[in-house]
PDB file of C-alpha atoms in Angstrom:
ATOM      1  CA  MET F   1       0.885   7.098 -12.790  1.00  0.00           C
ATOM      2  CA  THR F   2       1.768   3.770 -14.375  1.00  0.00           C
ATOM      3  CA  ASP F   3       3.867   0.768 -13.518  1.00  0.00           C
ATOM      4  CA  ARG F   4       6.127  -1.265 -15.761  1.00  0.00           C
ATOM      5  CA  ARG F   5       3.287  -3.704 -16.552  1.00  0.00           C
ATOM      6  CA  GLY F   6       0.788  -0.951 -17.359  1.00  0.00           C
ATOM      7  CA  VAL F   7      -1.536  -2.127 -14.573  1.00  0.00           C
ATOM      8  CA  VAL F   8      -1.803   1.105 -12.629  1.00  0.00           C
ATOM      9  CA  ALA F   9      -3.319   3.960 -14.578  1.00  0.00           C
ATOM     10  CA  LYS F  10      -3.736   7.657 -13.806  1.00  0.00           C
ATOM     11  CA  ARG F  11      -5.738   8.379 -10.653  1.00  0.00           C
ATOM     12  CA  ALA F  12      -9.375   9.177 -11.212  1.00  0.00           C
ATOM     13  CA  GLU F  13     -10.250  12.845 -11.075  1.00  0.00           C
ATOM     14  CA  ASP F  14     -13.314  12.840 -13.338  1.00  0.00           C
ATOM     15  CA  PHE F  15     -15.675   9.901 -12.933  1.00  0.00           C
ATOM     16  CA  MET F  16     -17.269   8.069 -15.842  1.00  0.00           C
ATOM     17  CA  PRO F  17     -20.579   6.170 -15.680  1.00  0.00           C
ATOM     18  CA  GLY F  18     -20.334   2.411 -15.301  1.00  0.00           C
ATOM     19  CA  VAL F  19     -16.876   2.335 -13.701  1.00  0.00           C
ATOM     20  CA  PRO F  20     -16.822   0.723 -10.213  1.00  0.00           C
ATOM     21  CA  TYR F  21     -14.919   3.525  -8.481  1.00  0.00           C
ATOM     22  CA  VAL F  22     -16.498   2.960  -5.071  1.00  0.00           C
ATOM     23  CA  ARG F  23     -15.700  -0.759  -5.096  1.00  0.00           C
ATOM     24  CA  GLY F  24     -12.058  -0.091  -6.023  1.00  0.00           C
ATOM     25  CA  TRP F  25     -11.688   2.699  -3.492  1.00  0.00           C
ATOM     26  CA  ASN F  26     -13.286   0.590  -0.740  1.00  0.00           C
ATOM     27  CA  ARG F  27     -10.837  -2.244  -1.388  1.00  0.00           C
ATOM     28  CA  ALA F  28      -7.953   0.233  -1.291  1.00  0.00           C
ATOM     29  CA  ARG F  29      -9.347   1.722   1.941  1.00  0.00           C
ATOM     30  CA  ARG F  30      -9.352  -1.698   3.625  1.00  0.00           C
ATOM     31  CA  SER F  31      -5.807  -2.402   2.449  1.00  0.00           C
ATOM     32  CA  ALA F  32      -4.545   1.020   3.515  1.00  0.00           C
ATOM     33  CA  GLY F  33      -6.187   0.472   6.913  1.00  0.00           C
ATOM     34  CA  THR F  34      -4.485  -2.898   7.314  1.00  0.00           C
ATOM     35  CA  LEU F  35      -1.121  -1.383   6.447  1.00  0.00           C
ATOM     36  CA  ALA F  36      -1.745   1.582   8.762  1.00  0.00           C
ATOM     37  CA  ASP F  37      -2.570  -0.807  11.641  1.00  0.00           C
ATOM     38  CA  GLN F  38       0.703  -2.669  11.119  1.00  0.00           C
ATOM     39  CA  LEU F  39       2.676   0.572  10.899  1.00  0.00           C
ATOM     40  CA  VAL F  40       1.150   1.670  14.217  1.00  0.00           C
ATOM     41  CA  LEU F  41       2.164  -1.633  15.839  1.00  0.00           C
ATOM     42  CA  LEU F  42       5.713  -1.090  14.584  1.00  0.00           C
ATOM     43  CA  GLY F  43       5.749   2.557  15.686  1.00  0.00           C
ATOM     44  CA  LEU F  44       6.181   3.706  12.084  1.00  0.00           C
ATOM     45  CA  ASP F  45       2.857   5.447  11.516  1.00  0.00           C
ATOM     46  CA  SER F  46       4.423   8.906  11.736  1.00  0.00           C
ATOM     47  CA  ASP F  47       6.857   7.922   8.943  1.00  0.00           C
ATOM     48  CA  PHE F  48       3.954   7.445   6.502  1.00  0.00           C
ATOM     49  CA  PRO F  49       1.679  10.459   7.081  1.00  0.00           C
ATOM     50  CA  GLY F  50       0.488  10.466   3.460  1.00  0.00           C
ATOM     51  CA  LEU F  51      -0.883   6.905   3.493  1.00  0.00           C
ATOM     52  CA  VAL F  52      -4.290   7.071   1.749  1.00  0.00           C
ATOM     53  CA  ALA F  53      -6.668   5.043  -0.375  1.00  0.00           C
ATOM     54  CA  ASP F  54      -7.372   6.213  -3.901  1.00  0.00           C
ATOM     55  CA  VAL F  55      -8.759   4.910  -7.192  1.00  0.00           C
ATOM     56  CA  ASN F  56      -7.566   5.065 -10.797  1.00  0.00           C
ATOM     57  CA  VAL F  57      -9.515   5.885 -13.960  1.00  0.00           C
ATOM     58  CA  PHE F  58     -10.441   2.204 -14.430  1.00  0.00           C
ATOM     59  CA  GLY F  59     -11.851   1.881 -10.903  1.00  0.00           C
ATOM     60  CA  ASP F  60      -8.873  -0.068  -9.573  1.00  0.00           C
ATOM     61  CA  GLY F  61      -8.061   0.697  -5.960  1.00  0.00           C
ATOM     62  CA  LEU F  62      -4.719   2.298  -5.170  1.00  0.00           C
ATOM     63  CA  VAL F  63      -2.854   2.663  -1.889  1.00  0.00           C
ATOM     64  CA  GLN F  64      -0.612   5.685  -1.892  1.00  0.00           C
ATOM     65  CA  LEU F  65       2.215   5.804   0.620  1.00  0.00           C
ATOM     66  CA  GLY F  66       2.746   9.505   0.062  1.00  0.00           C
ATOM     67  CA  THR F  67       6.118  11.176   0.257  1.00  0.00           C
ATOM     68  CA  VAL F  68       8.374   9.338   2.685  1.00  0.00           C
ATOM     69  CA  ARG F  69      11.929   9.756   3.848  1.00  0.00           C
ATOM     70  CA  PRO F  70      14.437   7.380   2.209  1.00  0.00           C
ATOM     71  CA  GLU F  71      15.089   5.789   5.604  1.00  0.00           C
ATOM     72  CA  ALA F  72      11.395   4.975   6.031  1.00  0.00           C
ATOM     73  CA  ALA F  73      11.200   3.400   2.560  1.00  0.00           C
ATOM     74  CA  GLU F  74      14.330   1.365   3.261  1.00  0.00           C
ATOM     75  CA  LEU F  75      12.954   0.184   6.611  1.00  0.00           C
ATOM     76  CA  LEU F  76       9.642  -0.825   5.027  1.00  0.00           C
ATOM     77  CA  ALA F  77      11.539  -2.787   2.357  1.00  0.00           C
ATOM     78  CA  LYS F  78      13.591  -4.561   5.059  1.00  0.00           C
ATOM     79  CA  LEU F  79      10.441  -5.432   7.020  1.00  0.00           C
ATOM     80  CA  ILE F  80       8.786  -6.854   3.919  1.00  0.00           C
ATOM     81  CA  THR F  81      11.912  -8.864   3.129  1.00  0.00           C
ATOM     82  CA  ALA F  82      12.114 -10.179   6.700  1.00  0.00           C
ATOM     83  CA  GLY F  83       8.454 -11.181   6.583  1.00  0.00           C
ATOM     84  CA  LEU F  84       8.874 -12.956   3.257  1.00  0.00           C
ATOM     85  CA  GLU F  85      11.977 -14.746   4.534  1.00  0.00           C
ATOM     86  CA  ALA F  86      10.142 -15.865   7.681  1.00  0.00           C
ATOM     87  CA  GLU F  87       7.245 -17.070   5.555  1.00  0.00           C
ATOM     88  CA  ARG F  88       9.622 -18.962   3.275  1.00  0.00           C
ATOM     89  CA  ARG F  89      11.180 -20.679   6.296  1.00  0.00           C
ATOM     90  CA  GLY F  90       7.718 -21.690   7.452  1.00  0.00           C
ATOM     91  CA  GLY F  91       7.648 -19.373  10.456  1.00  0.00           C
ATOM     92  CA  SER F  92       5.533 -16.347  11.025  1.00  0.00           C
ATOM     93  CA  ALA F  93       6.472 -12.772  10.236  1.00  0.00           C
ATOM     94  CA  ARG F  94       6.276 -12.041  13.975  1.00  0.00           C
ATOM     95  CA  GLU F  95       9.386 -14.215  14.429  1.00  0.00           C
ATOM     96  CA  ALA F  96      11.412 -11.991  12.130  1.00  0.00           C
ATOM     97  CA  PRO F  97      14.022  -9.882  13.894  1.00  0.00           C
ATOM     98  CA  ALA F  98      13.105  -6.264  14.496  1.00  0.00           C
ATOM     99  CA  ALA F  99      14.676  -3.879  12.020  1.00  0.00           C
TER     100      ALA F  99
END
């Protein structure tokens, strides 16, 4: 797995000495938990059943959304956009209209 900037590498399957896998995975676990909490509040947790923390070969944490329906991905994108727009206007994301 890689992104256009080359930041995200293949997920770690075989561990190498000296690579901080636990630190990266723990950070990803916290982030995945935060996202999962927000999805529960929005009633969208069942749309992201594959949400998990992982780590790549360099020890960087990864949050995998898993396989999701196109509608769920579109809704998540709209929620992110609404939150960013609310933030830009100086309000809070909670003021954004429900999708």
